[in-house]
PDB file of C-alpha atoms in Angstrom:
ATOM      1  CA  UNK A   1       0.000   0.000   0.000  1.00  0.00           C
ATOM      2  CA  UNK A   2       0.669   3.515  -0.225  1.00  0.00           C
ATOM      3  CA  UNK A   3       3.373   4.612   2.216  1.00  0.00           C
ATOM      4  CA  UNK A   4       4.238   7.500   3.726  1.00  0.00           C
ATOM      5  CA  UNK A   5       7.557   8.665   5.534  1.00  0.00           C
ATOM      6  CA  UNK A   6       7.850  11.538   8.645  1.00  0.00           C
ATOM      7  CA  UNK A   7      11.348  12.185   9.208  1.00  0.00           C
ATOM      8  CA  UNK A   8      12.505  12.590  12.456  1.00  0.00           C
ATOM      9  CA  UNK A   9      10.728  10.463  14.294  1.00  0.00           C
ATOM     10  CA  UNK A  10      12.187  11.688  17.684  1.00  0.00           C
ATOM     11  CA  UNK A  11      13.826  15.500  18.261  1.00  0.00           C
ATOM     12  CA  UNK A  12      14.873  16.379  21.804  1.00  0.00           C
ATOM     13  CA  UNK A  13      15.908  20.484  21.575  1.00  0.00           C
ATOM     14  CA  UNK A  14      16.218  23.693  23.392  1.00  0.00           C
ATOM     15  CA  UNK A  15      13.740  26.609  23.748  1.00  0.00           C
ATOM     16  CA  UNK A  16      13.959  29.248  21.052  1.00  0.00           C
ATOM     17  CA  UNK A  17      15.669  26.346  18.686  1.00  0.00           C
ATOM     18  CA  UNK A  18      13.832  26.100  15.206  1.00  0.00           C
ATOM     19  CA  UNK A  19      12.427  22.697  14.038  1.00  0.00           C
ATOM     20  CA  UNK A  20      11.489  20.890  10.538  1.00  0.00           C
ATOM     21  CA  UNK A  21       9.937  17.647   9.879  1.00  0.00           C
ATOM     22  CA  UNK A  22       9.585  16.084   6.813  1.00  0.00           C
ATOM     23  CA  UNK A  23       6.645  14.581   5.209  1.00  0.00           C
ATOM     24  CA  UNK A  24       7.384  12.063   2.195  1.00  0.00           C
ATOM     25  CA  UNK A  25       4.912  10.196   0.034  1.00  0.00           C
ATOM     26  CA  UNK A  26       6.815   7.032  -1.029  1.00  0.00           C
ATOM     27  CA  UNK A  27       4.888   5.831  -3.994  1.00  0.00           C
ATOM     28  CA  UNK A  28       2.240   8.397  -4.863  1.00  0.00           C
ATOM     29  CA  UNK A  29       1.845  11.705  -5.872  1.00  0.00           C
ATOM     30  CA  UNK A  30       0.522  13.951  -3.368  1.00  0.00           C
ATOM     31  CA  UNK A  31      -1.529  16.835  -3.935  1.00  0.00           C
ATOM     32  CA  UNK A  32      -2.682  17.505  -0.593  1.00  0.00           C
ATOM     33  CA  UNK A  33      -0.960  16.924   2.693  1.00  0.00           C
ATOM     34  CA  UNK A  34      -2.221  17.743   6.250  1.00  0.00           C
ATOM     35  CA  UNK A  35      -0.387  18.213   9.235  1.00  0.00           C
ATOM     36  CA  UNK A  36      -1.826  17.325  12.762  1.00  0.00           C
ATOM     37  CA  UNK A  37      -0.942  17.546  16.292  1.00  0.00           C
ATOM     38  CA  UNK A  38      -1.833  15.228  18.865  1.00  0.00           C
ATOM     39  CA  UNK A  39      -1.805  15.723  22.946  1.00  0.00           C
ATOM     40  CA  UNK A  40      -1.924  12.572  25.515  1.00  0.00           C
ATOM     41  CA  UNK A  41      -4.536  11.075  25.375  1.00  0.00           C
ATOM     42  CA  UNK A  42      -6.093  13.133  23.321  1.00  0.00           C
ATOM     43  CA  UNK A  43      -7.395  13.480  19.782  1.00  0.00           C
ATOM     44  CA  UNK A  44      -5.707  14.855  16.625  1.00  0.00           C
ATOM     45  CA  UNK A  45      -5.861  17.737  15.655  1.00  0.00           C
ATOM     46  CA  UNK A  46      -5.778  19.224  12.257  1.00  0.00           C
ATOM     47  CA  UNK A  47      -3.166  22.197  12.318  1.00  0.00           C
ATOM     48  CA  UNK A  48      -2.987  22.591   8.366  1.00  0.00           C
ATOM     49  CA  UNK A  49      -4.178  22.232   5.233  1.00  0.00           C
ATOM     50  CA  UNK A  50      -1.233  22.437   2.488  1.00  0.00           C
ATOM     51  CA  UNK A  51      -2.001  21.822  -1.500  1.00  0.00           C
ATOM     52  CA  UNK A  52       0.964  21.714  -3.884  1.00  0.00           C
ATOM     53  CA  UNK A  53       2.567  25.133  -4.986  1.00  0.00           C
ATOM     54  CA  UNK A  54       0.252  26.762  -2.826  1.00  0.00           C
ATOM     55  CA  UNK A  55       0.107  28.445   0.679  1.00  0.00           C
ATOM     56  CA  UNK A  56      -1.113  26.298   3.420  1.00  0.00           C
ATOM     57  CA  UNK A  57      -4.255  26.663   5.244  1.00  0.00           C
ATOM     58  CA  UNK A  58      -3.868  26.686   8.384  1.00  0.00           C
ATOM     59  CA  UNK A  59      -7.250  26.256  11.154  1.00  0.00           C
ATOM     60  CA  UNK A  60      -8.288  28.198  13.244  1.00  0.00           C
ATOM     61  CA  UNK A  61      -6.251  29.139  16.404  1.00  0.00           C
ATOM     62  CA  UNK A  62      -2.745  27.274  14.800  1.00  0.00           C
ATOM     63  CA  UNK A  63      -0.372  30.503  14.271  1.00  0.00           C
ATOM     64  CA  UNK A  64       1.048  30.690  11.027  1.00  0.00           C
ATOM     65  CA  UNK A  65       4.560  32.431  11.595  1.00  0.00           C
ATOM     66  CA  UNK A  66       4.670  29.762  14.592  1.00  0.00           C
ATOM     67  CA  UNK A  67       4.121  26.461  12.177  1.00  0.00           C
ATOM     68  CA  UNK A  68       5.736  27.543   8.956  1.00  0.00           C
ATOM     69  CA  UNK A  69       4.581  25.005   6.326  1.00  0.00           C
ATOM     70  CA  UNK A  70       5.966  24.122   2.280  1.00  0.00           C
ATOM     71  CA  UNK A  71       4.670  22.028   0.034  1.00  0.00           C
ATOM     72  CA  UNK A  72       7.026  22.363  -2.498  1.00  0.00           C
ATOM     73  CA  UNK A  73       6.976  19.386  -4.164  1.00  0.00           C
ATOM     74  CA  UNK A  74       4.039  16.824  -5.056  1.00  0.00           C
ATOM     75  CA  UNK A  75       6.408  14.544  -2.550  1.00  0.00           C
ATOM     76  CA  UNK A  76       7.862  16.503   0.258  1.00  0.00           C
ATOM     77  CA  UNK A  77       5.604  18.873   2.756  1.00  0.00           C
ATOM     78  CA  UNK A  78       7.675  20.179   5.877  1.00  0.00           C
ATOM     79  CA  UNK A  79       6.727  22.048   8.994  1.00  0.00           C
ATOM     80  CA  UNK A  80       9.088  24.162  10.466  1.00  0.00           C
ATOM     81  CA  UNK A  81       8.276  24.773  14.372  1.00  0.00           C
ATOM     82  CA  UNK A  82      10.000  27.979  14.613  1.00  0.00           C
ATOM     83  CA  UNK A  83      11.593  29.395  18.261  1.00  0.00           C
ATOM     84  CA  UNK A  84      10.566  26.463  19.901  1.00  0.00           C
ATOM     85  CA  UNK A  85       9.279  26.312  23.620  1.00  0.00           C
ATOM     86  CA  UNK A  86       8.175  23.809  25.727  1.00  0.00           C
ATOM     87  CA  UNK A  87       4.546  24.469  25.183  1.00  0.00           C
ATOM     88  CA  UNK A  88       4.889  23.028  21.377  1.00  0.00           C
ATOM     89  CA  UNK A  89       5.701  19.902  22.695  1.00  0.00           C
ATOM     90  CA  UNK A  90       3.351  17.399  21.288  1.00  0.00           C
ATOM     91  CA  UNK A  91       3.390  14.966  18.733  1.00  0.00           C
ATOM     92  CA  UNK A  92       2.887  15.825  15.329  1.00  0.00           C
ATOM     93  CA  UNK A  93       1.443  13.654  12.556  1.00  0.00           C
ATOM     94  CA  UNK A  94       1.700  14.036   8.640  1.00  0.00           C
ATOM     95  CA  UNK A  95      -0.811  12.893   6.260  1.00  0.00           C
ATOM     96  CA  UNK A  96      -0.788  12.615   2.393  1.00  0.00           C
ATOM     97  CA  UNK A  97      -3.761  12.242  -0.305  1.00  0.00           C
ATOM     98  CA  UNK A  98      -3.318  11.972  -3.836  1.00  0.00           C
ATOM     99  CA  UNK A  99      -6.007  12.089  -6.534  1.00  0.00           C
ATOM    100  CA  UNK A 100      -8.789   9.471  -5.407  1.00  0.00           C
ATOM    101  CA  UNK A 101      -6.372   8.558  -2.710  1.00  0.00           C
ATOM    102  CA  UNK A 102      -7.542   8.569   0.921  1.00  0.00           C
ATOM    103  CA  UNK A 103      -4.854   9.929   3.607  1.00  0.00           C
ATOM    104  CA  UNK A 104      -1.990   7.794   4.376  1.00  0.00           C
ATOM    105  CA  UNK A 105      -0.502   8.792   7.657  1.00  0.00           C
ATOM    106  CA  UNK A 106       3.021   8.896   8.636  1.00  0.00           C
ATOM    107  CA  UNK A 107       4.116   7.201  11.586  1.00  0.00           C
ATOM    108  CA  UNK A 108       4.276  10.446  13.518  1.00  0.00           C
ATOM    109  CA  UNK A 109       6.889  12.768  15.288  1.00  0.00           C
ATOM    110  CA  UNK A 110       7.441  12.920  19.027  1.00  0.00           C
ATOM    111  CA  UNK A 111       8.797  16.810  19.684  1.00  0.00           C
ATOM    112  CA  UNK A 112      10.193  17.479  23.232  1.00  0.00           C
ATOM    113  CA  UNK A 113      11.421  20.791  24.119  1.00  0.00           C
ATOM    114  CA  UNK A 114      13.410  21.686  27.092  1.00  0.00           C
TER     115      UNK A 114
ATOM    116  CA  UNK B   1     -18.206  22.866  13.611  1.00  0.00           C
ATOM    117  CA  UNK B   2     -17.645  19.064  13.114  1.00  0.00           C
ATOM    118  CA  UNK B   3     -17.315  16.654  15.834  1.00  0.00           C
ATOM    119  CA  UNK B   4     -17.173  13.100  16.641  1.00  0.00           C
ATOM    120  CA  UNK B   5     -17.660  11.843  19.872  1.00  0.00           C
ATOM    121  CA  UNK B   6     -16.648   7.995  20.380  1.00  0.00           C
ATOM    122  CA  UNK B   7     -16.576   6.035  23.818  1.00  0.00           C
ATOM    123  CA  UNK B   8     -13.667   6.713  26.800  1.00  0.00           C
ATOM    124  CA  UNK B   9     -11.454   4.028  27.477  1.00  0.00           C
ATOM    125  CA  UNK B  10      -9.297   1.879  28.019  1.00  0.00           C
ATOM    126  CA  UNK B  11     -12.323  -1.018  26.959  1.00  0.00           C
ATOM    127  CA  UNK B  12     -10.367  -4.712  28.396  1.00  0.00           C
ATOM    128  CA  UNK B  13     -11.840  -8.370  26.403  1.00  0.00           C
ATOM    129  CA  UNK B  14     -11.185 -11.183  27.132  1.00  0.00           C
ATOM    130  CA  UNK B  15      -9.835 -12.920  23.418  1.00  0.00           C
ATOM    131  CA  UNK B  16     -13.034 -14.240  21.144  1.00  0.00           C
ATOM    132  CA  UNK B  17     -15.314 -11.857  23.054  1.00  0.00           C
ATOM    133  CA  UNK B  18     -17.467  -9.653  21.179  1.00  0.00           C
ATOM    134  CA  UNK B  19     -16.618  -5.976  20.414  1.00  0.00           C
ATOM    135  CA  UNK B  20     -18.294  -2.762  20.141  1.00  0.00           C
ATOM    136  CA  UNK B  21     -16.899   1.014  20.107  1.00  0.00           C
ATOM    137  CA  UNK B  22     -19.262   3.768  19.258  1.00  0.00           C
ATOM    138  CA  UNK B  23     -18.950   6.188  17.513  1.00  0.00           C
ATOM    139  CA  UNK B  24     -21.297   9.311  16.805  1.00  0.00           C
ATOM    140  CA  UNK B  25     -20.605  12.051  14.746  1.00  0.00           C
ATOM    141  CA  UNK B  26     -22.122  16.066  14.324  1.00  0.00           C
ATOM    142  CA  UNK B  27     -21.683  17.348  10.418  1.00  0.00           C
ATOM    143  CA  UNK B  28     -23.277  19.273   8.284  1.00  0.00           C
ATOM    144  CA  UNK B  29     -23.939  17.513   4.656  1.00  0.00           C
ATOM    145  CA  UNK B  30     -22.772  14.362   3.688  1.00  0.00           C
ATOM    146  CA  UNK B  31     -19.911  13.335   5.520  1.00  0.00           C
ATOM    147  CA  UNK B  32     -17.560   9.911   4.792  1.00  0.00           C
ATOM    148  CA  UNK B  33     -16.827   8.118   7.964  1.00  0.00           C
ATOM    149  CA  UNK B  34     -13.803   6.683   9.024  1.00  0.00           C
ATOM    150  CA  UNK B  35     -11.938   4.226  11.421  1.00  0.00           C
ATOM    151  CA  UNK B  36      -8.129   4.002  11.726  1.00  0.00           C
ATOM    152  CA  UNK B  37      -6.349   2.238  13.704  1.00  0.00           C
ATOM    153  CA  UNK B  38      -3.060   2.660  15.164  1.00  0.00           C
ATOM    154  CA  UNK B  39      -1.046  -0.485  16.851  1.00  0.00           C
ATOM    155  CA  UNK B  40       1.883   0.747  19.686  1.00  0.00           C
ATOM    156  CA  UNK B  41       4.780   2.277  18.318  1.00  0.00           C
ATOM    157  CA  UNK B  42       2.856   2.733  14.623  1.00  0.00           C
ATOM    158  CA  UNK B  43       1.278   5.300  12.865  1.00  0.00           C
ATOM    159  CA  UNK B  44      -2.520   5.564  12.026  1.00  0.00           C
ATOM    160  CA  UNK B  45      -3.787   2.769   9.330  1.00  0.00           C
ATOM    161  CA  UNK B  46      -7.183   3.243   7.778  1.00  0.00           C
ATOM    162  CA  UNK B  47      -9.379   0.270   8.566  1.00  0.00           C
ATOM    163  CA  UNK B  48     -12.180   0.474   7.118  1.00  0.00           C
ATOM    164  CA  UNK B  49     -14.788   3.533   5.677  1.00  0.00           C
ATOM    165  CA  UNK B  50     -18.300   4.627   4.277  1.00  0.00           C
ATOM    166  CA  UNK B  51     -18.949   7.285   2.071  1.00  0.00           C
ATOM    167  CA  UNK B  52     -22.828   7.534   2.060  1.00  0.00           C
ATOM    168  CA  UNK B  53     -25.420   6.401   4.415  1.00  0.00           C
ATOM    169  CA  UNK B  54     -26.142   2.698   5.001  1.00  0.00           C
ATOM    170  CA  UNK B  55     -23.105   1.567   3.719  1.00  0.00           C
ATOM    171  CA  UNK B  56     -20.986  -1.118   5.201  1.00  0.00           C
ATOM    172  CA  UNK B  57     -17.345  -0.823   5.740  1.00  0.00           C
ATOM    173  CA  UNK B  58     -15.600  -3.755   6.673  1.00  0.00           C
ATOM    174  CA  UNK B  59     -11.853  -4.911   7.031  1.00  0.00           C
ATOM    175  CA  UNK B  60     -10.077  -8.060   9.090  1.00  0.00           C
ATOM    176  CA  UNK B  61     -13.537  -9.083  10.698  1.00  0.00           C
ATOM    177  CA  UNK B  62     -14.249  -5.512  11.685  1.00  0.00           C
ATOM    178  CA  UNK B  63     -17.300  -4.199  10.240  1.00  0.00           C
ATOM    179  CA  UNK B  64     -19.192  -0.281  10.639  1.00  0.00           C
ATOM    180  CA  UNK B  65     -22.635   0.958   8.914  1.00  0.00           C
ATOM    181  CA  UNK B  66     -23.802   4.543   8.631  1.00  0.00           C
ATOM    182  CA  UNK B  67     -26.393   5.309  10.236  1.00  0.00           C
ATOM    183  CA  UNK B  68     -27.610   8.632   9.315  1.00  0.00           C
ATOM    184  CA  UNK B  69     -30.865   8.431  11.142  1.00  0.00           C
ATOM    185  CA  UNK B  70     -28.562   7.830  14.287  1.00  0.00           C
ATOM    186  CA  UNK B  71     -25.753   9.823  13.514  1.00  0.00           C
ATOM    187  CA  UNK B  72     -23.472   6.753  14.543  1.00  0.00           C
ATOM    188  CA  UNK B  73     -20.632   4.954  13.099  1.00  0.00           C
ATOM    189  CA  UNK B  74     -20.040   2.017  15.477  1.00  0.00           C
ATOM    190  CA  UNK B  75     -17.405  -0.650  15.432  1.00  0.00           C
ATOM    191  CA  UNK B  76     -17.917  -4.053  15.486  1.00  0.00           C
ATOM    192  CA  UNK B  77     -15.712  -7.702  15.306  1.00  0.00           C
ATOM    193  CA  UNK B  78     -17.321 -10.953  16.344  1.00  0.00           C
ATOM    194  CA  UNK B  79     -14.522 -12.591  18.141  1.00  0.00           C
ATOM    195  CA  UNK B  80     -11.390 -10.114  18.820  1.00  0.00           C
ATOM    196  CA  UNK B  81      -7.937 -10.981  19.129  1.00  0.00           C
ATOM    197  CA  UNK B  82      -5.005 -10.274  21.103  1.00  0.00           C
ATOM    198  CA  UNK B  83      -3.861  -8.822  18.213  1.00  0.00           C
ATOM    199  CA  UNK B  84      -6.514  -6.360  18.063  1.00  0.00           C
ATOM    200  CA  UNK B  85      -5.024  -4.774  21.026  1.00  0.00           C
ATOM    201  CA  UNK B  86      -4.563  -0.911  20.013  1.00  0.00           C
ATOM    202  CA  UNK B  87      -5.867   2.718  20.104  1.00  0.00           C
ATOM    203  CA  UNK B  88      -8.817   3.164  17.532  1.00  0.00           C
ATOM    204  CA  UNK B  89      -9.990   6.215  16.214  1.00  0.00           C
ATOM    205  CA  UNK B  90     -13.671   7.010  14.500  1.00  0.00           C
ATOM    206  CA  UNK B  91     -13.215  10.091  12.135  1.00  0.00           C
ATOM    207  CA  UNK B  92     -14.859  12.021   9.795  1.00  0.00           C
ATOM    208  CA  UNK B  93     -14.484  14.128   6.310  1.00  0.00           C
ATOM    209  CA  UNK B  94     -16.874  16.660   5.069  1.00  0.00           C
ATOM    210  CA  UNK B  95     -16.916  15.742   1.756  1.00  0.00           C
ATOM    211  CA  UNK B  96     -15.533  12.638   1.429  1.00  0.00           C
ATOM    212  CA  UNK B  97     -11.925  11.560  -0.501  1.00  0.00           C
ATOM    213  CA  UNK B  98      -8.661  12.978   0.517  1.00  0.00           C
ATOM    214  CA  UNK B  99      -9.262  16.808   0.056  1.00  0.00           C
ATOM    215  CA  UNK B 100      -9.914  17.492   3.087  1.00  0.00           C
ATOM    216  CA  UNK B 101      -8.452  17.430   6.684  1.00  0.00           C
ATOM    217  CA  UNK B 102     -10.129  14.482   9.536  1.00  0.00           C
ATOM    218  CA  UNK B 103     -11.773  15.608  12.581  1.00  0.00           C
ATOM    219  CA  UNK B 104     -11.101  12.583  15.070  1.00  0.00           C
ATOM    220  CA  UNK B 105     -12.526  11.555  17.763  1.00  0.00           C
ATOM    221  CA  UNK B 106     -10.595  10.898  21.030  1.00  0.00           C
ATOM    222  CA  UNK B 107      -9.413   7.369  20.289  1.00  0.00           C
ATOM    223  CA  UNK B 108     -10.666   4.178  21.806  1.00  0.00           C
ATOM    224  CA  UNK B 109      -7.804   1.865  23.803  1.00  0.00           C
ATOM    225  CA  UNK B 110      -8.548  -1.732  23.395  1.00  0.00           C
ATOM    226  CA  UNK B 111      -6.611  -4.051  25.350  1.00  0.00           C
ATOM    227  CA  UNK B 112      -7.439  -8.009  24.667  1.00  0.00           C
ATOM    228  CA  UNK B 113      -6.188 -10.280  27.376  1.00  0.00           C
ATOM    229  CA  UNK B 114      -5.264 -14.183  26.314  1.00  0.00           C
TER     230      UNK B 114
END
C-alpha cells in the first residue's frame, strides 16, 4: 500500500531552537498533505491544510509564523516549528492524499522541548 | 463545527469476546466516515470507511454501517484478538476523498487479554 515517511521520528531540543519535519509520500503523488498535532490522550488535531505550490491553510487558532509550512513538491511537505518552547511539545502527525487517494498517515513525530 | 464523539477508554476483552466502540458524529452535509487504527509504536492505518449512508465498511472481521438516522458509526468484530489490542480512532471528512483534513474523535484503547 501507499506509504508514507515523517522524518525525524524523535527530536529532543532547546527553547527558542527552530524545528522541521519532513513529510514524504513514497509511492504516490501527493496533492494535498495535512499536518496534525496530537496531545496525551487526546485526539488529533488538524493544524494545516497544504495543496501543492500553494500556501497552506492553516485552522483556526494554529499561528502561522509559529508552524511555517511548504509544500514544495508533489512529494515533500515540511513544517518548520520555529523558536521552539516547551509548550509546542506534542506529537505531530503528517498525512498525504493523492487524486482518489484517501490519507496515508506517517508514523508520527514525538517533539520534546526543554 | 464538526465533531465526533466515540466512547472513553481503556475497553479490556477477554480474546473471542465480542466488540463494540461507538462512535457518533455532528456534520453538516454528507460526511464519509472513518476508522483508523493505530497499533503501539505505529502510525494511524485506515481500517475500514463509508462514504454515504447505510453503507458497510468492513476490514479483518471488523465491520461499521452509517447510520444517518442515528448519527453513529459504530465498530464491530465478532470474536477479537489479542492482536486487536490498540488505540482506535472514529473520524470524519466533510466531503468525502482525501481533500480534506479528519476531525477525530478521542481514540478508543482496546486491550485483549489471552
Amino acid at each position: 500500500g501507499a506509504v508514507v515517511s515523517q522524518h525525524p521520528s524523535w527530536v529532543i531540543c532547546k527553547s527558542g531552537t527552530s524545528v522541521k519535519i519532513e513529510c514524504r509520500s513514497l509511492d504516490f503523488q501527493a496533492t494535498t498533505m495535512f499536518w496534525y498535532r496530537q496531545f496525551p490522550k487526546q485526539s488529533l488535531m488538524l493544524m494545516a491544510t497544504s495543496n501543492e505550490g500553494s500556501k497552506a491553510t492553516y485552522e483556526q487558532g494554529v499561528e502561522k509564523d509559529k508552524f511555517l509550512i511548504n509544500h514544495a513538491s508533489l512529494t515533500l511537505s515540511t513544517l518548520t516549528v520555529t523558536s521552539a518552547h516547551p509548550e509546542d511539545s506534542s506529537f505531530y502527525i503528517c498525512s498525504a492524499a493523492g487524486t482518489n487517494q484517501p490519507q496515508h498517515f506517517g508514523d508520527g513525530t514525538r517533539l520534546s522541548i526543554l | 463545527g464538526n465533531s465526533v464523539t466515540q466512547m472513553e477508554g481503556p475497553v479490556t476483552l477477554s480474546e473471542e469476546a465480542f466488540l463494540t466502540i461507538n462512535c457518533t458524529y455532528t456534520a453538516t452535509g454528507y460526511p464519509s466516515l472513518f476508522w483508523y487504527v493505530q497499533y503501539p509504536g505505529e502510525g494511524l492505518q485506515l481500517l475500514l470507511k463509508a462514504t454515504k449512508a447505510d453503507d458497510k465498511g468492513s476490514n479483518k472481521g471488523f465491520e461499521a454501517t452509517y447510520r444517518k438516522e442515528t448519527t453513529s458509526f459504530h465498530l464491530e468484530k465478532g470474536s477479537v484478538q489479542v492482536s486487536d489490542s490498540a488505540v482506535y480512532f472514529c473520524a470524519l471528512a466533510p466531503r468525502g476523498g482525501g481533500a480534506d483534513g479528519l476531525t477525530f474523535g478521542k481514540g478508543t484503547h482496546l486491550i485483549i487479554q489471552p
